[in-house]
Amino acid sequence: MVGSGPSVRSRLVVMCQARAMTHPRPFRFGVMAANAASGAEWTDTVKKAEDLGYSALLMPDHFGKQLAPISALSTAAAVTTSLRVGTLVFANDFRHPSVLAKETATLDLLSEGRLEVGVGAGWMTDDYATTGIAHDRAGVRIDRMIEAIEVLRGLWGEGAFSFDGEHYNITEMDGLPKPVQAGGPPIVIGGGGKRVLSTAARLADIVGVNPNVGEGKFGPEAVASMSADATEEKLGWVRDAAGDRFDDIEISLLKFVTMVTDQREAVAEKVGAGMGMDAASLIASPHTLVGSAEQLADELIEQRERWQGSYVTVQSDALESFAPVVAALAGT
């Protein structure tokens, strides 16, 4: 592994500031975290993310081992001052939007406007199978998510709100408390299929261009959709659906693998073998980062030019090793 000391950091800062300082889509970085064995371990992780310059700490929303997102994010916000907190993403089927609107408005208020609300239709088959929550077909789940987003925005807004939809009915409800952020926290919608990405392009503030997990698990279909060519197609869907608002959307790219190493080819070959990808495909994917800190910085700049992906999120196992890249690129 390469070092993360001052010399590496200094070289990266000089190189990247010279190349990217005036870009209209400045970089910011998130870290995805979900687990801790104790409160002390969790607060240490979130404080470290803030100290290392990450913009946001983000959580998935699944059953099983992970921490519950609302409780954990509340703690994260309470022990930090500038770090944004958010979800990638709340599974809409697990919470009625009137309940989620109140929870998120409260968290936005108490964090002084540092919340990002990711909302998804729900996808992981195991979540539904183990809980007994009805797992409707994808079209129904997406329809329900679209209605839920309208309910969230309505309840975050001023005054009483009513909604008469196929899935939700709200009658003269004044969502209280109101969030600090005008109009409510930024909404994140991520996906890998055409309908979800087109919906995101029309409704979301932040669009996550992700692998396609339509089969209900992270399997061969999802891996195949991690390719550069697949991402090109997905960005086309987003551009077409967004129209004139495309330049106002922040594009997010989630990294499932981040390995900072001087042995790029060897590590890519080993990691790729475990995922069913050859080394070249793994290196080219916008959802993996393998190489030295300098190589990863170059790669991210190139990806931003090609796919507009300026909001980059890595997994928590790369929190410290990836920090020199964060220091070099954040805000440029």
mmCIF file of C-alpha atoms in Angstrom:
data_model
loop_
_atom_site.group_PDB
_atom_site.id
_atom_site.type_symbol
_atom_site.label_atom_id
_atom_site.label_comp_id
_atom_site.label_asym_id
_atom_site.label_seq_id
_atom_site.Cartn_x
_atom_site.Cartn_y
_atom_site.Cartn_z
ATOM 1 C CA MET A 1 0.000 0.000 0.000
ATOM 2 C CA VAL A 2 1.154 3.533 -0.619
ATOM 3 C CA GLY A 3 1.674 5.955 2.218
ATOM 4 C CA SER A 4 -0.624 8.801 3.098
ATOM 5 C CA GLY A 5 1.963 11.126 4.630
ATOM 6 C CA PRO A 6 2.636 14.783 3.900
ATOM 7 C CA SER A 7 4.839 14.170 0.834
ATOM 8 C CA VAL A 8 2.142 12.237 -1.028
ATOM 9 C CA ARG A 9 -0.499 14.716 0.065
ATOM 10 C CA SER A 10 1.612 17.696 -1.055
ATOM 11 C CA ARG A 11 2.313 16.263 -4.495
ATOM 12 C CA LEU A 12 -1.359 15.537 -5.016
ATOM 13 C CA VAL A 13 -2.475 18.976 -3.917
ATOM 14 C CA VAL A 14 -0.080 20.723 -6.289
ATOM 15 C CA MET A 15 -0.956 18.463 -9.208
ATOM 16 C CA CYS A 16 -4.716 18.536 -8.787
ATOM 17 C CA GLN A 17 -5.157 22.184 -7.948
ATOM 18 C CA ALA A 18 -3.265 23.095 -11.084
ATOM 19 C CA ARG A 19 -5.539 20.926 -13.225
ATOM 20 C CA ALA A 20 -8.964 21.231 -11.687
ATOM 21 C CA MET A 21 -9.306 24.377 -9.585
ATOM 22 C CA THR A 22 -11.868 26.156 -11.780
ATOM 23 C CA HIS A 23 -14.220 23.304 -12.629
ATOM 24 C CA PRO A 24 -17.952 24.167 -12.434
ATOM 25 C CA ARG A 25 -18.633 20.848 -10.701
ATOM 26 C CA PRO A 26 -16.291 20.895 -7.698
ATOM 27 C CA PHE A 27 -15.442 17.596 -6.084
ATOM 28 C CA ARG A 28 -16.810 16.544 -2.744
ATOM 29 C CA PHE A 29 -16.430 13.218 -1.054
ATOM 30 C CA GLY A 30 -18.595 10.965 1.065
ATOM 31 C CA VAL A 31 -17.849 7.847 3.031
ATOM 32 C CA MET A 32 -20.336 4.990 3.390
ATOM 33 C CA ALA A 33 -20.389 3.518 6.871
ATOM 34 C CA ALA A 34 -22.876 1.176 8.494
ATOM 35 C CA ASN A 35 -21.392 -0.761 11.400
ATOM 36 C CA ALA A 36 -19.788 -0.256 14.785
ATOM 37 C CA ALA A 37 -19.401 -2.456 17.831
ATOM 38 C CA SER A 38 -19.929 0.430 20.251
ATOM 39 C CA GLY A 39 -20.867 4.068 20.490
ATOM 40 C CA ALA A 40 -17.201 4.977 20.929
ATOM 41 C CA GLU A 41 -16.259 3.175 17.723
ATOM 42 C CA TRP A 42 -19.050 4.880 15.781
ATOM 43 C CA THR A 43 -18.217 8.374 17.021
ATOM 44 C CA ASP A 44 -14.540 7.768 16.290
ATOM 45 C CA THR A 45 -15.393 6.880 12.688
ATOM 46 C CA VAL A 46 -17.575 9.907 12.069
ATOM 47 C CA LYS A 47 -15.175 12.332 13.743
ATOM 48 C CA LYS A 48 -12.334 10.915 11.675
ATOM 49 C CA ALA A 49 -14.360 11.401 8.489
ATOM 50 C CA GLU A 50 -14.876 15.053 9.379
ATOM 51 C CA ASP A 51 -11.225 15.573 10.331
ATOM 52 C CA LEU A 52 -10.044 14.018 7.067
ATOM 53 C CA GLY A 53 -12.109 16.408 4.960
ATOM 54 C CA TYR A 54 -14.972 14.209 3.806
ATOM 55 C CA SER A 55 -18.122 16.164 3.020
ATOM 56 C CA ALA A 56 -20.638 13.567 4.173
ATOM 57 C CA LEU A 57 -21.104 10.361 6.100
ATOM 58 C CA LEU A 58 -23.733 8.203 4.410
ATOM 59 C CA MET A 59 -25.566 5.048 5.402
ATOM 60 C CA PRO A 60 -27.454 2.305 3.546
ATOM 61 C CA ASP A 61 -30.833 1.097 4.795
ATOM 62 C CA HIS A 62 -31.032 -2.655 5.195
ATOM 63 C CA PHE A 63 -31.884 -5.153 7.896
ATOM 64 C CA GLY A 64 -29.242 -7.463 9.264
ATOM 65 C CA LYS A 65 -25.989 -6.378 10.862
ATOM 66 C CA GLN A 66 -25.950 -2.669 10.021
ATOM 67 C CA LEU A 67 -26.895 0.100 12.440
ATOM 68 C CA ALA A 68 -30.304 1.728 12.086
ATOM 69 C CA PRO A 69 -29.730 4.848 9.975
ATOM 70 C CA ILE A 70 -31.824 7.490 11.761
ATOM 71 C CA SER A 71 -30.373 6.716 15.196
ATOM 72 C CA ALA A 72 -26.814 6.399 13.920
ATOM 73 C CA LEU A 73 -26.992 9.554 11.798
ATOM 74 C CA SER A 74 -28.412 11.507 14.726
ATOM 75 C CA THR A 75 -25.398 10.483 16.785
ATOM 76 C CA ALA A 76 -23.054 11.334 13.914
ATOM 77 C CA ALA A 77 -24.540 14.815 13.586
ATOM 78 C CA ALA A 78 -24.343 15.399 17.334
ATOM 79 C CA VAL A 79 -20.583 14.749 17.544
ATOM 80 C CA THR A 80 -19.576 16.749 14.449
ATOM 81 C CA THR A 81 -19.926 20.351 13.335
ATOM 82 C CA SER A 82 -19.473 20.471 9.556
ATOM 83 C CA LEU A 83 -19.902 16.886 8.349
ATOM 84 C CA ARG A 84 -23.089 16.317 6.390
ATOM 85 C CA VAL A 85 -25.041 13.136 7.115
ATOM 86 C CA GLY A 86 -27.369 11.201 4.878
ATOM 87 C CA THR A 87 -28.628 7.950 3.433
ATOM 88 C CA LEU A 88 -27.883 5.920 0.331
ATOM 89 C CA VAL A 89 -30.759 5.307 0.521
ATOM 90 C CA PHE A 90 -33.855 5.018 2.718
ATOM 91 C CA ALA A 91 -35.920 2.106 1.397
ATOM 92 C CA ASN A 92 -39.313 3.697 0.877
ATOM 93 C CA ASP A 93 -41.299 0.545 1.681
ATOM 94 C CA PHE A 94 -39.949 0.458 5.233
ATOM 95 C CA ARG A 95 -41.413 3.821 6.360
ATOM 96 C CA HIS A 96 -44.545 5.797 5.595
ATOM 97 C CA PRO A 97 -43.434 9.133 4.081
ATOM 98 C CA SER A 98 -45.314 11.172 6.700
ATOM 99 C CA VAL A 99 -43.235 9.435 9.385
ATOM 100 C CA LEU A 100 -40.027 9.848 7.398
ATOM 101 C CA ALA A 101 -40.806 13.521 6.756
ATOM 102 C CA LYS A 102 -41.011 14.195 10.497
ATOM 103 C CA GLU A 103 -37.896 12.164 11.326
ATOM 104 C CA THR A 104 -35.814 13.825 8.624
ATOM 105 C CA ALA A 105 -37.062 17.347 9.343
ATOM 106 C CA THR A 106 -36.143 16.820 12.987
ATOM 107 C CA LEU A 107 -32.692 15.555 12.058
ATOM 108 C CA ASP A 108 -32.169 18.467 9.673
ATOM 109 C CA LEU A 109 -33.185 20.910 12.412
ATOM 110 C CA LEU A 110 -30.968 19.360 15.073
ATOM 111 C CA SER A 111 -27.981 19.081 12.694
ATOM 112 C CA GLU A 112 -28.468 22.732 11.682
ATOM 113 C CA GLY A 113 -29.124 21.864 8.053
ATOM 114 C CA ARG A 114 -26.566 19.126 7.399
ATOM 115 C CA LEU A 115 -28.882 16.351 6.162
ATOM 116 C CA GLU A 116 -29.138 14.687 2.739
ATOM 117 C CA VAL A 117 -32.109 12.387 2.221
ATOM 118 C CA GLY A 118 -31.604 9.517 -0.175
ATOM 119 C CA VAL A 119 -34.812 7.727 -1.120
ATOM 120 C CA GLY A 120 -35.118 4.473 -3.045
ATOM 121 C CA ALA A 121 -37.837 2.049 -4.040
ATOM 122 C CA GLY A 122 -36.326 -0.857 -2.093
ATOM 123 C CA TRP A 123 -34.436 -3.610 -3.894
ATOM 124 C CA MET A 124 -32.773 -6.233 -1.716
ATOM 125 C CA THR A 125 -34.872 -9.398 -1.787
ATOM 126 C CA ASP A 126 -33.549 -10.606 1.575
ATOM 127 C CA ASP A 127 -34.915 -7.514 3.341
ATOM 128 C CA TYR A 128 -38.419 -8.372 2.220
ATOM 129 C CA ALA A 129 -38.091 -12.111 2.724
ATOM 130 C CA THR A 130 -36.871 -11.892 6.316
ATOM 131 C CA THR A 131 -39.300 -9.187 7.478
ATOM 132 C CA GLY A 132 -42.421 -10.254 5.623
ATOM 133 C CA ILE A 133 -42.835 -6.768 4.158
ATOM 134 C CA ALA A 134 -44.690 -7.092 0.861
ATOM 135 C CA HIS A 135 -42.290 -7.157 -2.077
ATOM 136 C CA ASP A 136 -44.346 -5.735 -4.920
ATOM 137 C CA ARG A 137 -43.116 -5.710 -8.492
ATOM 138 C CA ALA A 138 -40.609 -3.020 -9.375
ATOM 139 C CA GLY A 139 -43.085 -0.782 -11.183
ATOM 140 C CA VAL A 140 -45.344 -0.560 -8.127
ATOM 141 C CA ARG A 141 -42.431 0.112 -5.804
ATOM 142 C CA ILE A 142 -41.157 2.897 -8.055
ATOM 143 C CA ASP A 143 -44.626 4.447 -8.329
ATOM 144 C CA ARG A 144 -44.853 4.416 -4.545
ATOM 145 C CA MET A 145 -41.414 6.028 -4.212
ATOM 146 C CA ILE A 146 -42.413 8.829 -6.594
ATOM 147 C CA GLU A 147 -45.494 9.570 -4.514
ATOM 148 C CA ALA A 148 -43.459 9.437 -1.311
ATOM 149 C CA ILE A 149 -41.047 12.072 -2.602
ATOM 150 C CA GLU A 150 -43.954 14.393 -3.329
ATOM 151 C CA VAL A 151 -45.246 13.813 0.199
ATOM 152 C CA LEU A 152 -41.833 14.519 1.716
ATOM 153 C CA ARG A 153 -41.443 17.799 -0.135
ATOM 154 C CA GLY A 154 -45.019 18.794 0.683
ATOM 155 C CA LEU A 155 -44.648 18.136 4.411
ATOM 156 C CA TRP A 156 -41.286 19.894 4.519
ATOM 157 C CA GLY A 157 -42.895 22.970 2.963
ATOM 158 C CA GLU A 158 -44.815 25.757 4.618
ATOM 159 C CA GLY A 159 -48.346 25.240 5.915
ATOM 160 C CA ALA A 160 -50.737 22.320 5.695
ATOM 161 C CA PHE A 161 -50.340 19.770 2.912
ATOM 162 C CA SER A 162 -52.810 17.368 1.326
ATOM 163 C CA PHE A 163 -52.142 14.589 -1.144
ATOM 164 C CA ASP A 164 -54.475 12.101 -2.805
ATOM 165 C CA GLY A 165 -52.464 9.405 -4.525
ATOM 166 C CA GLU A 166 -52.768 5.756 -5.377
ATOM 167 C CA HIS A 167 -50.531 4.726 -2.486
ATOM 168 C CA TYR A 168 -50.645 7.604 0.009
ATOM 169 C CA ASN A 169 -53.331 9.981 1.227
ATOM 170 C CA ILE A 170 -52.489 12.993 3.357
ATOM 171 C CA THR A 171 -55.166 15.359 4.635
ATOM 172 C CA GLU A 172 -54.334 18.888 5.775
ATOM 173 C CA MET A 173 -51.173 17.797 7.579
ATOM 174 C CA ASP A 174 -48.730 20.474 8.618
ATOM 175 C CA GLY A 175 -45.381 18.709 8.800
ATOM 176 C CA LEU A 176 -43.657 19.881 11.973
ATOM 177 C CA PRO A 177 -40.949 20.692 12.757
ATOM 178 C CA LYS A 178 -39.821 22.341 9.540
ATOM 179 C CA PRO A 179 -36.319 21.583 8.262
ATOM 180 C CA VAL A 180 -33.608 24.243 8.359
ATOM 181 C CA GLN A 181 -32.748 23.879 4.689
ATOM 182 C CA ALA A 182 -35.154 25.869 2.555
ATOM 183 C CA GLY A 183 -37.561 23.518 0.814
ATOM 184 C CA GLY A 184 -36.158 20.612 2.781
ATOM 185 C CA PRO A 185 -32.931 18.613 2.650
ATOM 186 C CA PRO A 186 -31.485 17.720 -0.760
ATOM 187 C CA ILE A 187 -33.074 14.565 -2.128
ATOM 188 C CA VAL A 188 -30.842 11.844 -3.517
ATOM 189 C CA ILE A 189 -32.194 9.191 -5.875
ATOM 190 C CA GLY A 190 -29.847 6.547 -7.172
ATOM 191 C CA GLY A 191 -30.339 3.659 -9.539
ATOM 192 C CA GLY A 192 -29.113 1.664 -12.467
ATOM 193 C CA GLY A 193 -32.273 1.222 -14.518
ATOM 194 C CA LYS A 194 -33.761 3.620 -17.030
ATOM 195 C CA ARG A 195 -36.980 4.406 -15.188
ATOM 196 C CA VAL A 196 -35.369 5.117 -11.819
ATOM 197 C CA LEU A 197 -32.606 7.243 -13.339
ATOM 198 C CA SER A 198 -35.095 9.155 -15.472
ATOM 199 C CA THR A 199 -37.196 9.769 -12.371
ATOM 200 C CA ALA A 200 -34.113 10.897 -10.485
ATOM 201 C CA ALA A 201 -33.230 13.298 -13.279
ATOM 202 C CA ARG A 202 -36.638 14.944 -12.974
ATOM 203 C CA LEU A 203 -37.059 14.958 -9.190
ATOM 204 C CA ALA A 204 -33.750 14.697 -7.352
ATOM 205 C CA ASP A 205 -31.154 17.245 -6.348
ATOM 206 C CA ILE A 206 -28.456 14.571 -6.433
ATOM 207 C CA VAL A 207 -28.541 11.661 -8.890
ATOM 208 C CA GLY A 208 -26.631 8.514 -8.019
ATOM 209 C CA VAL A 209 -25.561 6.617 -11.128
ATOM 210 C CA ASN A 210 -25.321 3.080 -9.777
ATOM 211 C CA PRO A 211 -25.110 -0.553 -10.855
ATOM 212 C CA ASN A 212 -28.419 -2.153 -11.763
ATOM 213 C CA VAL A 213 -29.632 -4.282 -8.847
ATOM 214 C CA GLY A 214 -32.948 -5.203 -10.394
ATOM 215 C CA GLU A 215 -32.391 -8.883 -9.677
ATOM 216 C CA GLY A 216 -32.679 -8.139 -5.955
ATOM 217 C CA LYS A 217 -29.071 -8.841 -5.037
ATOM 218 C CA PHE A 218 -25.593 -7.736 -5.988
ATOM 219 C CA GLY A 219 -24.990 -10.466 -8.545
ATOM 220 C CA PRO A 220 -23.764 -10.894 -12.130
ATOM 221 C CA GLU A 221 -26.290 -8.439 -13.564
ATOM 222 C CA ALA A 222 -25.127 -5.708 -11.189
ATOM 223 C CA VAL A 223 -21.453 -6.429 -11.915
ATOM 224 C CA ALA A 224 -22.060 -6.276 -15.673
ATOM 225 C CA SER A 225 -23.742 -2.888 -15.271
ATOM 226 C CA MET A 226 -20.658 -1.443 -13.559
ATOM 227 C CA SER A 227 -18.854 -1.038 -16.870
ATOM 228 C CA ALA A 228 -17.821 2.234 -18.462
ATOM 229 C CA ASP A 229 -20.118 1.627 -21.450
ATOM 230 C CA ALA A 230 -23.110 0.927 -19.204
ATOM 231 C CA THR A 231 -22.417 4.132 -17.306
ATOM 232 C CA GLU A 232 -22.310 6.072 -20.561
ATOM 233 C CA GLU A 233 -25.791 4.802 -21.363
ATOM 234 C CA LYS A 234 -27.090 5.664 -17.900
ATOM 235 C CA LEU A 235 -25.808 9.236 -18.144
ATOM 236 C CA GLY A 236 -27.615 9.511 -21.460
ATOM 237 C CA TRP A 237 -30.886 8.600 -19.753
ATOM 238 C CA VAL A 238 -30.240 11.203 -17.064
ATOM 239 C CA ARG A 239 -29.413 13.928 -19.584
ATOM 240 C CA ASP A 240 -32.472 13.190 -21.693
ATOM 241 C CA ALA A 241 -34.862 13.204 -18.744
ATOM 242 C CA ALA A 242 -33.298 16.184 -16.972
ATOM 243 C CA GLY A 243 -33.339 18.520 -19.949
ATOM 244 C CA ASP A 244 -32.526 22.085 -18.918
ATOM 245 C CA ARG A 245 -32.018 21.164 -15.269
ATOM 246 C CA PHE A 246 -29.097 18.809 -15.920
ATOM 247 C CA ASP A 247 -26.477 21.419 -15.014
ATOM 248 C CA ASP A 248 -28.159 21.947 -11.634
ATOM 249 C CA ILE A 249 -28.034 18.255 -10.700
ATOM 250 C CA GLU A 250 -25.116 16.870 -8.724
ATOM 251 C CA ILE A 251 -23.968 13.517 -10.118
ATOM 252 C CA SER A 252 -22.882 10.965 -7.546
ATOM 253 C CA LEU A 253 -20.711 7.902 -8.186
ATOM 254 C CA LEU A 254 -20.532 5.267 -5.461
ATOM 255 C CA LYS A 255 -17.312 3.272 -5.267
ATOM 256 C CA PHE A 256 -17.749 -0.319 -4.139
ATOM 257 C CA VAL A 257 -14.012 -1.034 -4.149
ATOM 258 C CA THR A 258 -11.262 1.460 -3.296
ATOM 259 C CA MET A 259 -7.727 0.124 -3.048
ATOM 260 C CA VAL A 260 -4.842 2.592 -2.734
ATOM 261 C CA THR A 261 -1.807 0.639 -3.898
ATOM 262 C CA ASP A 262 1.357 0.865 -5.980
ATOM 263 C CA GLN A 263 0.609 -2.595 -7.392
ATOM 264 C CA ARG A 264 -2.325 -1.564 -9.548
ATOM 265 C CA GLU A 265 -2.441 -4.369 -12.092
ATOM 266 C CA ALA A 266 -1.800 -7.164 -9.612
ATOM 267 C CA VAL A 267 -4.389 -5.909 -7.136
ATOM 268 C CA ALA A 268 -6.954 -5.255 -9.885
ATOM 269 C CA GLU A 269 -6.474 -8.769 -11.198
ATOM 270 C CA LYS A 270 -6.975 -10.289 -7.744
ATOM 271 C CA VAL A 271 -10.000 -8.145 -6.833
ATOM 272 C CA GLY A 272 -11.510 -8.522 -10.287
ATOM 273 C CA ALA A 273 -11.278 -12.298 -10.124
ATOM 274 C CA GLY A 274 -13.440 -12.266 -7.016
ATOM 275 C CA MET A 275 -16.050 -10.126 -8.768
ATOM 276 C CA GLY A 276 -16.031 -11.861 -12.131
ATOM 277 C CA MET A 277 -14.237 -8.988 -13.895
ATOM 278 C CA ASP A 278 -10.882 -8.854 -15.638
ATOM 279 C CA ALA A 279 -8.328 -6.325 -14.387
ATOM 280 C CA ALA A 280 -8.818 -3.887 -17.275
ATOM 281 C CA SER A 281 -12.597 -3.796 -16.834
ATOM 282 C CA LEU A 282 -12.286 -3.308 -13.102
ATOM 283 C CA ILE A 283 -9.865 -0.394 -13.527
ATOM 284 C CA ALA A 284 -12.122 1.199 -16.169
ATOM 285 C CA SER A 285 -15.286 0.917 -14.080
ATOM 286 C CA PRO A 286 -16.551 4.141 -12.478
ATOM 287 C CA HIS A 287 -17.516 2.107 -9.395
ATOM 288 C CA THR A 288 -14.012 0.912 -8.498
ATOM 289 C CA LEU A 289 -10.765 2.682 -7.679
ATOM 290 C CA VAL A 290 -7.501 0.730 -7.742
ATOM 291 C CA GLY A 291 -4.097 2.375 -7.966
ATOM 292 C CA SER A 292 -1.796 4.870 -6.332
ATOM 293 C CA ALA A 293 -3.224 8.060 -4.870
ATOM 294 C CA GLU A 294 -1.927 9.972 -7.878
ATOM 295 C CA GLN A 295 -3.527 7.506 -10.303
ATOM 296 C CA LEU A 296 -6.847 7.669 -8.472
ATOM 297 C CA ALA A 297 -6.839 11.463 -8.530
ATOM 298 C CA ASP A 298 -6.177 11.431 -12.278
ATOM 299 C CA GLU A 299 -8.908 8.851 -12.776
ATOM 300 C CA LEU A 300 -11.490 10.865 -10.848
ATOM 301 C CA ILE A 301 -10.729 14.001 -12.851
ATOM 302 C CA GLU A 302 -11.163 12.030 -16.077
ATOM 303 C CA GLN A 303 -14.424 10.489 -14.823
ATOM 304 C CA ARG A 304 -15.785 13.911 -13.975
ATOM 305 C CA GLU A 305 -15.054 15.133 -17.489
ATOM 306 C CA ARG A 306 -16.720 12.095 -19.022
ATOM 307 C CA TRP A 307 -19.642 11.479 -16.656
ATOM 308 C CA GLN A 308 -19.908 14.676 -14.558
ATOM 309 C CA GLY A 309 -19.434 12.614 -11.398
ATOM 310 C CA SER A 310 -18.217 15.156 -8.851
ATOM 311 C CA TYR A 311 -19.721 13.602 -5.693
ATOM 312 C CA VAL A 312 -17.605 10.539 -4.953
ATOM 313 C CA THR A 313 -18.387 8.134 -2.121
ATOM 314 C CA VAL A 314 -16.063 5.386 -0.927
ATOM 315 C CA GLN A 315 -16.606 2.580 1.549
ATOM 316 C CA SER A 316 -15.452 2.984 5.153
ATOM 317 C CA ASP A 317 -12.557 0.548 4.736
ATOM 318 C CA ALA A 318 -10.884 3.218 2.569
ATOM 319 C CA LEU A 319 -11.565 6.096 4.971
ATOM 320 C CA GLU A 320 -7.912 6.722 5.819
ATOM 321 C CA SER A 321 -6.072 5.363 2.784
ATOM 322 C CA PHE A 322 -8.142 7.520 0.412
ATOM 323 C CA ALA A 323 -7.745 10.679 2.515
ATOM 324 C CA PRO A 324 -4.831 12.130 0.483
ATOM 325 C CA VAL A 325 -7.043 12.152 -2.605
ATOM 326 C CA VAL A 326 -9.807 13.875 -0.635
ATOM 327 C CA ALA A 327 -7.353 16.507 0.565
ATOM 328 C CA ALA A 328 -6.127 17.113 -2.955
ATOM 329 C CA LEU A 329 -9.412 17.250 -4.851
ATOM 330 C CA ALA A 330 -12.135 18.405 -2.433
ATOM 331 C CA GLY A 331 -13.518 21.735 -3.570
ATOM 332 C CA THR A 332 -11.579 21.840 -6.834
#
